[in-house]
Coordinates of C-alpha atoms and ligand atoms in Angstrom, one line a residue:
X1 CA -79.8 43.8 -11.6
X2 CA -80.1 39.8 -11.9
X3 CA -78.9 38.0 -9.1
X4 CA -76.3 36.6 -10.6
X5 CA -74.7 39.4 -12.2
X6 CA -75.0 41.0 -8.8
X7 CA -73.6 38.6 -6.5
X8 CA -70.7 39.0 -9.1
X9 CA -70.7 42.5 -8.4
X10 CA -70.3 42.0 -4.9
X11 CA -67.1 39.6 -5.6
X12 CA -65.8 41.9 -7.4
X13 CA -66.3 45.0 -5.0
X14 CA -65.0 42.5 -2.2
X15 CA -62.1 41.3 -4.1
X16 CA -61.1 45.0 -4.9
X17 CA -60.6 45.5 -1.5
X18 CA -59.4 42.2 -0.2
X19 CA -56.3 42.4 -2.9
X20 CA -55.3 46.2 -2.3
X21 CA -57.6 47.7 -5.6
X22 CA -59.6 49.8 -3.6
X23 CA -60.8 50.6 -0.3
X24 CA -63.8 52.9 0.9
X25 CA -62.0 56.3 1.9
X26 CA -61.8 56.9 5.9
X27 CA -62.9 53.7 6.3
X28 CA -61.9 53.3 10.4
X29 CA -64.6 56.2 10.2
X30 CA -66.8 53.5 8.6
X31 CA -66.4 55.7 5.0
X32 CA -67.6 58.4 3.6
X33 CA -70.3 58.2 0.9
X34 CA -69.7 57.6 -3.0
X35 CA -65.7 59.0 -1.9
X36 CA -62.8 56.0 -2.8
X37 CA -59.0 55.6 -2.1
X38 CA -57.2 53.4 -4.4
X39 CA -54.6 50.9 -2.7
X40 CA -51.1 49.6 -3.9
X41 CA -52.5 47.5 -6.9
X42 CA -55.3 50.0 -7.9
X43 CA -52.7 52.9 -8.3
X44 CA -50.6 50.8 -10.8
X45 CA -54.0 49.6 -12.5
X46 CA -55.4 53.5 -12.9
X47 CA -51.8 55.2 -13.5
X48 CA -51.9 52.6 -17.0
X49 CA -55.0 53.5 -17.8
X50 CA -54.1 57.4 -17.7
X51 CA -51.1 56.0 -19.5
X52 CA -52.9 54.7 -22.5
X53 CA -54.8 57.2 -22.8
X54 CA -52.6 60.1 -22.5
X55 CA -49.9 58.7 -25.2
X56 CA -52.8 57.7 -27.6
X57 CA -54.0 61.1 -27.1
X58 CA -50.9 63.2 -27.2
X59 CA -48.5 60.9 -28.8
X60 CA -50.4 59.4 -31.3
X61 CA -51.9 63.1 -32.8
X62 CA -49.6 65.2 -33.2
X63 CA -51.6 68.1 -33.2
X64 CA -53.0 67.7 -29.4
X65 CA -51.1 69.0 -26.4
X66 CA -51.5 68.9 -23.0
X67 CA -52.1 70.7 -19.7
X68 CA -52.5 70.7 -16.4
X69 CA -54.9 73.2 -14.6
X70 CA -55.7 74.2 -11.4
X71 CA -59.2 72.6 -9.6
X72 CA -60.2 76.0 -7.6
X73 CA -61.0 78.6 -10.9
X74 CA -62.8 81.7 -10.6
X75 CA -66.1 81.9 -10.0
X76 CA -67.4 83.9 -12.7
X77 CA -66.2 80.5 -14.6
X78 CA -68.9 78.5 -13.5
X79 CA -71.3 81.4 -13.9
X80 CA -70.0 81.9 -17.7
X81 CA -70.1 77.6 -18.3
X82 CA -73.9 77.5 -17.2
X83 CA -73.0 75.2 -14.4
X84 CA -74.4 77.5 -11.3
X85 CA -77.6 78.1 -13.4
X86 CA -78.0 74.4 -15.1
X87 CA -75.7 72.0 -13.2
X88 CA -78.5 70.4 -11.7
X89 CA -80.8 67.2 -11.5
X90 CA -84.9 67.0 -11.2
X91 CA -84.7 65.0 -8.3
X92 CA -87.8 63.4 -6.2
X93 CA -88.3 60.8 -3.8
X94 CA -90.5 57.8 -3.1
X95 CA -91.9 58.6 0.0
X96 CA -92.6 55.3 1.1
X97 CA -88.8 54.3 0.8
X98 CA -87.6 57.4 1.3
X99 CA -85.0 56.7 -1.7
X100 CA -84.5 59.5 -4.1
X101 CA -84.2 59.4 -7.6
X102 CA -83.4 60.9 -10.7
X103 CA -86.7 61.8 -12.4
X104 CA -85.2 61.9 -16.2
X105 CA -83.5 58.5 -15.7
X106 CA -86.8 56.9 -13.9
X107 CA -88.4 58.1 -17.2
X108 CA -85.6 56.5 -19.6
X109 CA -85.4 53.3 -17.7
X110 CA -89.3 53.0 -18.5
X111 CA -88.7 54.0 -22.1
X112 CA -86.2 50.8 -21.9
X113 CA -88.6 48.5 -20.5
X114 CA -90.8 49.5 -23.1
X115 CA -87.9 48.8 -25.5
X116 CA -87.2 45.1 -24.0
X117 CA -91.0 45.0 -24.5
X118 CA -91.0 45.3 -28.4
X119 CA -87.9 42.7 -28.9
X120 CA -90.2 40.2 -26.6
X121 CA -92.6 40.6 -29.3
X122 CA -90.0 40.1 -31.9
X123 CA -88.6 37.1 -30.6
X124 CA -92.0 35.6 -30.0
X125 CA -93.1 36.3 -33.8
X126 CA -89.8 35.5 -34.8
X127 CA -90.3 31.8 -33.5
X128 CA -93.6 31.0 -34.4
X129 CA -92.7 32.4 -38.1
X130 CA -89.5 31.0 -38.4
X131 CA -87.1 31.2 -41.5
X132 CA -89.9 33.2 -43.1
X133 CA -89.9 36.1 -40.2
X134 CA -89.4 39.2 -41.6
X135 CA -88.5 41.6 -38.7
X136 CA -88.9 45.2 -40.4
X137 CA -92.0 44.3 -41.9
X138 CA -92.8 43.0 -38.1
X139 CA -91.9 45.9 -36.4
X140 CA -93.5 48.3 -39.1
X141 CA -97.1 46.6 -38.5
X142 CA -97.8 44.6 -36.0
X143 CA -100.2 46.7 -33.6
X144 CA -98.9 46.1 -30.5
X145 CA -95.2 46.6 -31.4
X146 CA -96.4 50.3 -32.9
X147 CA -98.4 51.2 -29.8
X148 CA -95.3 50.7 -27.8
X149 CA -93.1 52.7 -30.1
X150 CA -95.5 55.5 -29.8
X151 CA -95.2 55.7 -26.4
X152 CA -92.1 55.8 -26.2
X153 CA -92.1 58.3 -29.0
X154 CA -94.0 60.7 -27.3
X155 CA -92.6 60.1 -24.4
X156 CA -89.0 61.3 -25.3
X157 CA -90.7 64.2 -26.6
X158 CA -92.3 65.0 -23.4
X159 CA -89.2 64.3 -21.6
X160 CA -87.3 66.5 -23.9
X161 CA -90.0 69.4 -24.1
X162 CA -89.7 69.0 -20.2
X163 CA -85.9 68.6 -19.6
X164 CA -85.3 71.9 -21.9
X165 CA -88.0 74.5 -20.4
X166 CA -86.8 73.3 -16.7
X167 CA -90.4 72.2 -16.2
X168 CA -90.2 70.1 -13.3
X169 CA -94.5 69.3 -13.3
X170 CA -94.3 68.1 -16.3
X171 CA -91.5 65.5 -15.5
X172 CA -93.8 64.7 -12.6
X173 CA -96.6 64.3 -14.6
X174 CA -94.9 61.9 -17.2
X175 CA -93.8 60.0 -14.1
X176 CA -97.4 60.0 -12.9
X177 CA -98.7 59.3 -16.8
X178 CA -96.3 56.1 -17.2
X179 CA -97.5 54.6 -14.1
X180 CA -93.5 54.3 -12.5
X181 CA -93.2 52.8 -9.6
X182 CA -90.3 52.9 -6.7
X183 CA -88.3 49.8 -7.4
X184 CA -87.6 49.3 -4.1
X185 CA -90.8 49.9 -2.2
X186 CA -93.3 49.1 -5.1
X187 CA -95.3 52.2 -4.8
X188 CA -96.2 55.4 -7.1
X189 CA -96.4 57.8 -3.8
X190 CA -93.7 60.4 -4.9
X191 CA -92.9 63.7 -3.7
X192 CA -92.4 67.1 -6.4
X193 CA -90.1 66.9 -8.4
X194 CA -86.9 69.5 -7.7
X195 CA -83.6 70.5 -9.0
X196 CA -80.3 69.7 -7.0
X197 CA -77.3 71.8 -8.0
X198 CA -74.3 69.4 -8.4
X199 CA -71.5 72.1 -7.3
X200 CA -69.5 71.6 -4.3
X201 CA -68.8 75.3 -2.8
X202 CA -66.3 76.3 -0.5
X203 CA -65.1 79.8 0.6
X204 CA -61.6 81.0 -0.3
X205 CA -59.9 83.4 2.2
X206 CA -60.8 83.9 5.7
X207 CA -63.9 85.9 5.5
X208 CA -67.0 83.7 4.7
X209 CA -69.1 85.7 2.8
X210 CA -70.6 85.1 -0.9
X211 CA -67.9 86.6 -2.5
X212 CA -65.5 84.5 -1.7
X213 CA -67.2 81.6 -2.8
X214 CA -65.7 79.2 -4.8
X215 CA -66.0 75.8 -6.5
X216 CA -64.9 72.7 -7.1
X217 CA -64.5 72.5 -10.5
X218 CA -67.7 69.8 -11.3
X219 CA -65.5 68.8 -14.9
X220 CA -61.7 69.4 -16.2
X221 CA -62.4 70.9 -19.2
X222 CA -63.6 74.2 -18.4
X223 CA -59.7 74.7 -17.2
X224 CA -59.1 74.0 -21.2
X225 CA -61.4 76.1 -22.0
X226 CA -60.1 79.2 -20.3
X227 CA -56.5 78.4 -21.8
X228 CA -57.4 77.8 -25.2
X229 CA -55.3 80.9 -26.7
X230 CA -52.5 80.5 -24.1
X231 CA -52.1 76.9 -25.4
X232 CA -52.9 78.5 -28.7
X233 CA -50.2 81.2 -28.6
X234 CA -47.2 79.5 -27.0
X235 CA -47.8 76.2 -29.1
X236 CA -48.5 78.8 -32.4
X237 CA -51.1 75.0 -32.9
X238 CA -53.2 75.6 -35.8
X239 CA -56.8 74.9 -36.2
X240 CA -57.9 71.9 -35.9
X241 CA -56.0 71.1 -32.6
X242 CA -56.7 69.8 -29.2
X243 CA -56.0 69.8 -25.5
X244 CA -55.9 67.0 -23.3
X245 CA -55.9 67.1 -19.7
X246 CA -56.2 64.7 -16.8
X247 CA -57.7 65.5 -13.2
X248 CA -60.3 65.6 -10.9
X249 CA -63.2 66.8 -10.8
X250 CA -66.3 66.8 -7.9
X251 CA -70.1 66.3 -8.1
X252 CA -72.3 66.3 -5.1
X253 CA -74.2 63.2 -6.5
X254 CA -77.3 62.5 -5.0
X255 CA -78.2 59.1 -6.1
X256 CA -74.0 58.0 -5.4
X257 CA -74.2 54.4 -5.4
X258 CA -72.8 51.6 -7.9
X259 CA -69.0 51.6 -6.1
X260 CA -66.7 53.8 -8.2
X261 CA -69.4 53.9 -11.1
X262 CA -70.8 57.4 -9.3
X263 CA -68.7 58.8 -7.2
X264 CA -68.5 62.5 -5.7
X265 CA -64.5 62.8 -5.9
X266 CA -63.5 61.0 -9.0
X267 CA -61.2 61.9 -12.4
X268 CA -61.8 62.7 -15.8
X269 CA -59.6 62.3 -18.9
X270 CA -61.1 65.1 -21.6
X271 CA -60.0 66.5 -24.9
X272 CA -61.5 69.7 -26.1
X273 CA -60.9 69.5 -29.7
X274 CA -60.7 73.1 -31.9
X275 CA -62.2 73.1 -35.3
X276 CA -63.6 75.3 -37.7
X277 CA -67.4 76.2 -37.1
X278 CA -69.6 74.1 -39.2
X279 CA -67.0 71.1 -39.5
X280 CA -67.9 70.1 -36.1
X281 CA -69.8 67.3 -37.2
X282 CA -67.2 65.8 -39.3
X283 CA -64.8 65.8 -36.2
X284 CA -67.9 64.4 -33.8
X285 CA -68.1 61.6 -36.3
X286 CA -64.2 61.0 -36.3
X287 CA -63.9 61.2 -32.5
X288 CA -66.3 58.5 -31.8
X289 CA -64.7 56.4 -34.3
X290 CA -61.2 56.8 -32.4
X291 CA -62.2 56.9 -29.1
X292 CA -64.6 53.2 -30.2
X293 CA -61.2 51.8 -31.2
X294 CA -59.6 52.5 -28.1
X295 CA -61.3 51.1 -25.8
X296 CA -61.9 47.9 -28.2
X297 CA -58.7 47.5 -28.6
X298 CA -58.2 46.6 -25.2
X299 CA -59.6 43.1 -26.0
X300 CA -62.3 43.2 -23.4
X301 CA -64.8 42.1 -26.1
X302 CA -66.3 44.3 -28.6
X303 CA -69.8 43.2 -27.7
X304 CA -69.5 45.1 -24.6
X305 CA -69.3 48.5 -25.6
X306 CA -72.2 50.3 -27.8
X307 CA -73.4 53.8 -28.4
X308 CA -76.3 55.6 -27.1
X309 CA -77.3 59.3 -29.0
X310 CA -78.5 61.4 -26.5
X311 CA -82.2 62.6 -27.1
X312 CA -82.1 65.1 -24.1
X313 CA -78.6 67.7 -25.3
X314 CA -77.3 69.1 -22.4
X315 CA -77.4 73.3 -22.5
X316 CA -73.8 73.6 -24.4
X317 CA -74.3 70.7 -26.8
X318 CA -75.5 70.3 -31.0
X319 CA -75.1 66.5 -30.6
X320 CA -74.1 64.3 -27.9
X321 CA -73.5 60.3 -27.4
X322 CA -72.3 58.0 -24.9
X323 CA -69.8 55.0 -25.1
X324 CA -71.6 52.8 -22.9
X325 CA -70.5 49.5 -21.1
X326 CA -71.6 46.4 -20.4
X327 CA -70.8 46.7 -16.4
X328 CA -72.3 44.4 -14.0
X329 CA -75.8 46.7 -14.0
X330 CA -76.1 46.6 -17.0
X331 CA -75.0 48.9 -20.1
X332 CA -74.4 52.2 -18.7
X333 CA -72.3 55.6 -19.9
X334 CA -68.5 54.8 -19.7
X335 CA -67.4 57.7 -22.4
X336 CA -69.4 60.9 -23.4
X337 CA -68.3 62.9 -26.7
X338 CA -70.1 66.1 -27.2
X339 CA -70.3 68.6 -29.9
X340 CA -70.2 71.6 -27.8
X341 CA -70.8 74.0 -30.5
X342 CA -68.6 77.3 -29.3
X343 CA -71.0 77.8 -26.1
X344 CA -68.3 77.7 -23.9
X345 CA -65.5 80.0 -25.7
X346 CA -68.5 82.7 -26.3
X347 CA -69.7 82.5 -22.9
X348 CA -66.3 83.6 -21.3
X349 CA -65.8 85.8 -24.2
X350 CA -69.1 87.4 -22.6
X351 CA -68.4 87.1 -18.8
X352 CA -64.3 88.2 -18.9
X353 CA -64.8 90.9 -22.0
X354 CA -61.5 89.2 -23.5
X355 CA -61.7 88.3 -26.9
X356 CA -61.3 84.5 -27.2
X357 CA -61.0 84.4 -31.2
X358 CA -58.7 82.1 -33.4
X359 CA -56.8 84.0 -36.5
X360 CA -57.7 81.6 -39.4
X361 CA -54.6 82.6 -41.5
X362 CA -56.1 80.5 -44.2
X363 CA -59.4 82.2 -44.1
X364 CA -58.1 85.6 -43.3
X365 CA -61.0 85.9 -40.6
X366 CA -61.2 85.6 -37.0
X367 CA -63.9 83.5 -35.8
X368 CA -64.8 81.2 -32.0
X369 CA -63.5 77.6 -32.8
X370 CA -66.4 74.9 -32.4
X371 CA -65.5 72.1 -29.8
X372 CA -65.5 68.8 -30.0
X373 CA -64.8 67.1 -26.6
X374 CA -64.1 63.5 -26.0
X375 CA -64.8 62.6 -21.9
X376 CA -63.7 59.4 -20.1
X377 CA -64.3 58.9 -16.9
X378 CA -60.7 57.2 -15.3
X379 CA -62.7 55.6 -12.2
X380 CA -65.7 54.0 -14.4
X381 CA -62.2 52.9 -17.1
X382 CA -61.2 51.1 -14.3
X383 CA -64.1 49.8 -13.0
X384 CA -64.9 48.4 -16.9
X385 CA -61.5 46.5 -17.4
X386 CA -61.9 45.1 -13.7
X387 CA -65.0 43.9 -13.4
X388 CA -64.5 42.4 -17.3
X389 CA -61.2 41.1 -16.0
X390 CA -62.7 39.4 -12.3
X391 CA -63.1 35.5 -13.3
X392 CA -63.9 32.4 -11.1
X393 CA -62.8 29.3 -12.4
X394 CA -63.1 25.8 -11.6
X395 CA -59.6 23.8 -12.7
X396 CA -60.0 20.8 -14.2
X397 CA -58.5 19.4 -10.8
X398 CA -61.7 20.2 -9.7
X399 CA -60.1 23.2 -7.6
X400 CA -61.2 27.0 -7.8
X401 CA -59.1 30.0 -8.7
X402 CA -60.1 33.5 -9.0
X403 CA -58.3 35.1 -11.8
X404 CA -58.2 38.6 -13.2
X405 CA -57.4 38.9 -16.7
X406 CA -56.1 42.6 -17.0
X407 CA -55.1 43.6 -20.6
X408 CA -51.6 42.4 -20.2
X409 CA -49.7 46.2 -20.7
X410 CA -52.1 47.7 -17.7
X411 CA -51.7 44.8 -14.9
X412 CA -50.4 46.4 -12.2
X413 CA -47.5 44.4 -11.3
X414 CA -46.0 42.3 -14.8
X415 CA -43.7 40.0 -13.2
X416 CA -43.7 38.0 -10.3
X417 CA -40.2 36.1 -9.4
X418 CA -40.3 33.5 -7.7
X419 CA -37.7 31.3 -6.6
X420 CA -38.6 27.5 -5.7
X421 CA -37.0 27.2 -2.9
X422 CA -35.7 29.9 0.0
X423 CA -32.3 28.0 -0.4
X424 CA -29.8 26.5 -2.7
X425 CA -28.7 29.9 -4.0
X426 CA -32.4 30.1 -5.6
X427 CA -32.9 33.7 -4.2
X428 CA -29.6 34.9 -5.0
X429 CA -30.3 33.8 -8.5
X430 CA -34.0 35.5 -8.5
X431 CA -32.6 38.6 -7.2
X432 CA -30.5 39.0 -9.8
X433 CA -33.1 38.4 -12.0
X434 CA -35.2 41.0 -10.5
X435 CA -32.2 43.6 -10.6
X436 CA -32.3 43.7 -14.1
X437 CA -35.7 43.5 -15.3
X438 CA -36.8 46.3 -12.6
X439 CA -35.9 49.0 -14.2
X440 CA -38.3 48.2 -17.2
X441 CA -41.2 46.3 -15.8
X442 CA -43.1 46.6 -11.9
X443 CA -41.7 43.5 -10.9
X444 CA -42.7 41.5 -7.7
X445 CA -40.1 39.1 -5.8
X446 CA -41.6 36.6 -3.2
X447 CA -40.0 33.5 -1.6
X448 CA -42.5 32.6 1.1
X449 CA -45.1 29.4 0.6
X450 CA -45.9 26.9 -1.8
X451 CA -45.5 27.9 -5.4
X452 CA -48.9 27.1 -6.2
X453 CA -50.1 29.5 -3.8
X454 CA -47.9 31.7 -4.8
X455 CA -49.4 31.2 -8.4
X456 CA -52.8 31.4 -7.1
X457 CA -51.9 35.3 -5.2
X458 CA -50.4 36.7 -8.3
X459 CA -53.1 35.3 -10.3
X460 CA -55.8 37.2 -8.2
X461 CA -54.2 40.5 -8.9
X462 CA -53.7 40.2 -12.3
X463 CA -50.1 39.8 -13.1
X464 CA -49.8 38.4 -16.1
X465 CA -46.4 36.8 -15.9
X466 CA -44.7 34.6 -13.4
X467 CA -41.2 33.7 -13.2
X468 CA -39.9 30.6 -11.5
X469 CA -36.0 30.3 -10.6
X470 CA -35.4 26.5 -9.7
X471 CA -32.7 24.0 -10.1
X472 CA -32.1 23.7 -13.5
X473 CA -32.0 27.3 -13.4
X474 CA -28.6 26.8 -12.3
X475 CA -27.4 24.6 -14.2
X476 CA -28.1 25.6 -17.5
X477 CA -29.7 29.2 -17.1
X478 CA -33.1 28.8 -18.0
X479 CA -36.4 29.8 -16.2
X480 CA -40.1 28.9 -16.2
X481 CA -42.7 31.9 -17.4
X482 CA -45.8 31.0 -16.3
X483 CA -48.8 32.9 -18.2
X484 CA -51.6 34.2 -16.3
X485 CA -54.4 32.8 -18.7
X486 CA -53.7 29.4 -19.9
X487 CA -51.6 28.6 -16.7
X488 CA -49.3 26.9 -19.4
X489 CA -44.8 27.4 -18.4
X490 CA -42.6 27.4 -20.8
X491 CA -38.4 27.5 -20.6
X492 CA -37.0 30.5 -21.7
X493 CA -32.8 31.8 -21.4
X494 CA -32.3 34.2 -18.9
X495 CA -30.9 36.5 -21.4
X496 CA -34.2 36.4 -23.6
X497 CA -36.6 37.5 -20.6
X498 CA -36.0 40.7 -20.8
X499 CA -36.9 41.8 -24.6
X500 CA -40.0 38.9 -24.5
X501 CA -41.3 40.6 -21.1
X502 CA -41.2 44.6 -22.4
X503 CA -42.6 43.1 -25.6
X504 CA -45.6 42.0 -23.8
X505 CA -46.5 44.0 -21.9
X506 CA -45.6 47.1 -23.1
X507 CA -48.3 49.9 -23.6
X508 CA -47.1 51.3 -27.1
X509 CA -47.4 47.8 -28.5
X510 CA -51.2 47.7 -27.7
X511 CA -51.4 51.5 -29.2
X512 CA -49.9 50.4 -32.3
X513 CA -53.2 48.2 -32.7
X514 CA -55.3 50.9 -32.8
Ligands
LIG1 N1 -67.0 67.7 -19.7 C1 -68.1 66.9 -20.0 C2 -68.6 66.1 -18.9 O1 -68.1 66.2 -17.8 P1 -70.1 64.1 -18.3 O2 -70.9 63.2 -19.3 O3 -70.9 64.8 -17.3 O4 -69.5 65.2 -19.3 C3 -68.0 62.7 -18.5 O5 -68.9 63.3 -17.7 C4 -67.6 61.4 -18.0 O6 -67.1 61.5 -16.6 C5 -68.7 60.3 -17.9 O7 -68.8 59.6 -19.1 C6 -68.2 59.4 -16.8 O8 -67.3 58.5 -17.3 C7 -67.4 60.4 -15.9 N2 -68.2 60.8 -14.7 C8 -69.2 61.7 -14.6 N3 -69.7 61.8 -13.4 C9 -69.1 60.8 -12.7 C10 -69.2 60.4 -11.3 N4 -70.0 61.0 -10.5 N5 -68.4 59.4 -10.9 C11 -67.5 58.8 -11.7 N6 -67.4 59.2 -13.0 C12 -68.1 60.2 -13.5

């Protein structure tokens, strides 16, 4: 990470904490590793998020429902989903650190480099050609440019030869082969590469014995999965249809680091999506487009979101790709959507000996839907809209504010109201204020200190609007709103607030831009 992107990484992290976003969980204990709580503000922030996406999701298409399942499942779930046999990393560490690393992504952050390599080359060419530069032609001769993109052609074949047979020497040897060294001690002395299940276990009952062994589950959607002709049944939903679902779910990462980017306890906002087998691709394609569109549309800047194909399927998929974000490390996965063929379905079908088949009334067959599943991680949502949100700012009176510029309909509180003064009948007036927009909008009332500090709090939290109750107020019932982002106030009626406030910052407004 540049220095500068992480120093603002660290103000972020330390402003999360500092303004009641997020604090490490059993902290007096000093923590607990890669685990989170999320304070008074971070609540507000995440319960909008689940917001948004749960009405786009379940409002918005009518033909997706959804559920709530349980976290402990049976076990023979996890055997059926492939998650006790392949829910694993190739692990190995530097032994001169003593750090320990994912050998796959050590590959495909060299594969990267070697990417970053080629544009150099481009951009070099590119300037001493000028407006005569002709990029393809470039990239399609130039020798050095093609050596690189041979490497890192074969190398993704390696690495996917490798990644499918479970052959941990070879990931070692393309380790060894592409010369990686341990970013943090410099050296190539690495151990064997192994695989690390990601399953927590615990036992259920009082006798510990294998038996009773059970999981927590590692992802939401195998609870869809087991439901699918419940939801099916009692809804009478017709293919192609969906179920949503929000919850937790628990990895025993080993390289947890990155704040809430990687965390052991964290949630998960998934879609399994029904279709007809051999349409699946026509619904992956129309699920990226959606899922694209929501997350631009929270005006966080369309530069900072991008796909990434996935070369290396993971054991359920036919074709995989990430929404990534521009996070302060750099792009990274915020969103996965996965054409999971109808691996799952058939597998319980297998492991429970209940059939698991869809009448197609149309079709007059039955057949096992194909899935398409869309996968959002709630913890790296919020960690994308705040770090995009965190901004230092110097003020053109030369003084500094820190400012976070939540999408107005997820700040966690909307309105701040502030009377002037703590007398004159100035928090009588507020109060009132407050009394009736409360039961539309989290509002905020505080009389204590100067108004520019006052300003200065609600502006490091996010809250979009302020409301100031002063003299005039009483005379001729009219307010200051102070906005968030320009700092600019304008005089509004009293009896206006209230429809211009639920208009702004309400979350079905910002769905209807999608
Ligand atoms: N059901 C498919 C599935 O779980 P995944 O790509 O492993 O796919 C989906 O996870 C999303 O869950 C990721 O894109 C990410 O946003 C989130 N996620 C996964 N592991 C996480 C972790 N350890 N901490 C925080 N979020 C995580």
């Amino acid at each position: 990470m540049a220095n500068q992107e992480d120093n603002l990484f660290k103000n972020v992290i330390s402003h999360a904490k500092e303004y009641g976003f997020i604090f490490p969980s059993s902290e007096i204990y000093d923590g607990l590793s890669a685990v989170y709580d999320y304070g008074q503000n971070g609540v507000e922030l995440k319960n909008n998020i689940k917001e948004y996406w749960w009405k786009f999701m379940t409002l918005l298409h009518d033909n997706i429902v959804g559920i709530d399942a349980a976290i402990f499942m049976h076990p023979t779930t996890w055997k059926a989903s492939g998650h006790v046999d392949a829910f694993s990393d190739p692990m190995l560490d530097n032994k001169d650190s003593k750090k320990r690393y994912r050998a796959d992504v050590l590959i495909e952050d060299a594969i990267a480099k070697l990417e970053e390599k080629i544009e150099k080359e481009v951009e070099k060419a590119a300037k001493r050609f000028g407006d005569t530069f002709d990029r393809e032609k470039f990239t399609g001769t130039n020798p050095r440019v093609l050596e690189f993109k041979q490497k890192i052609s074969d190398t993704n074949a390696r690495l996917k030869t490798a990644i499918g047979g479970a052959d941990m020497v070879a990931l070692k040897q393309i380790i060894i082969d592409l010369d990686i060294t341990d970013p943090v001690s410099g050296t190539k002395n690495w151990t064997d590469v192994r695989q690390f299940n990601l399953m927590f276990s615990t036992e259920m009952g009082s006798v510990a014995d294998d038996a009773n062994k059970i999981y927590l589950r590692p992802e939401t959607a195998q609870g869809i999965f087991v439901n699918f002709l419940n939801v099916q049944k009692t809804s009478r939903m017709k293919i192609p249809f969906g179920i949503a679902q929000i919850g937790k779910a628990f990895r025993n990462e080993i390289v947890a680091r990155q704040f809430i980017f990687r965390m052991r306890e964290f949630e998960q906002m998934e879609m399994q999506f029904f279709v007809k087998p051999g349409e699946e691709m026509k619904w992956y394609e129309f699920w990226k487009d959606k899922r694209m569109k929501w997350h631009q549309a929270l005006g966080l800047g369309n530069e900072n979101y991008r796909f990434h194909d996935h070369l290396n399927l993971a054991h359920y998929a036919n074709a995989a790709c990430d929404i990534q974000f521009h996070f302060p490390m750099g792009f990274k996965e915020l969103e996965g959507i996965h054409s999971r063929t109808d691996f799952d379905l058939k597998n319980h079908e297998k492991y429970s000996g209940k059939k698991l088949q869809y009448f197609d009334s149309e079709d007059n067959r039955n057949y096992i839907p194909y899935v398409v599943e869309t996968s959002v991680g709630l913890d790296r949502m919020f960690l994308s809209i705040l770090s995009k949100s965190y901004t230092e700012e110097k003020l053109e009176d030369g003084s500094d504010r820190v400012v976070l510029r939540i999408p107005v309909p997820l700040a966690p509180i909307k309105v701040a109201i502030l009377p002037l003064m703590k007398k004159d009948g100035l928090p009588e007036k507020a109060k009132e204020i407050m009394n009736e927009l409360k039961f539309d909008l989290r509002c905020f009332y505080e009389e204590k200190d100067a108004i520019g500090k006052r300003y200065r709090r609600q502006d490091a939290i996010g809250t979009p609007y302020c409301i100031t109750i002063d003299h005039q107020t009483l005379e001729d019932n009219t307010v200051t709103i102070r906005d968030r982002d320009t700092m600019k106030q304008e005089r509004v009626k009293i009896g206006d607030i209230r429809m211009q406030m639920i208009e702004a910052c309400s979350i079905n407004n910002l769905l209807r831009k999608i």
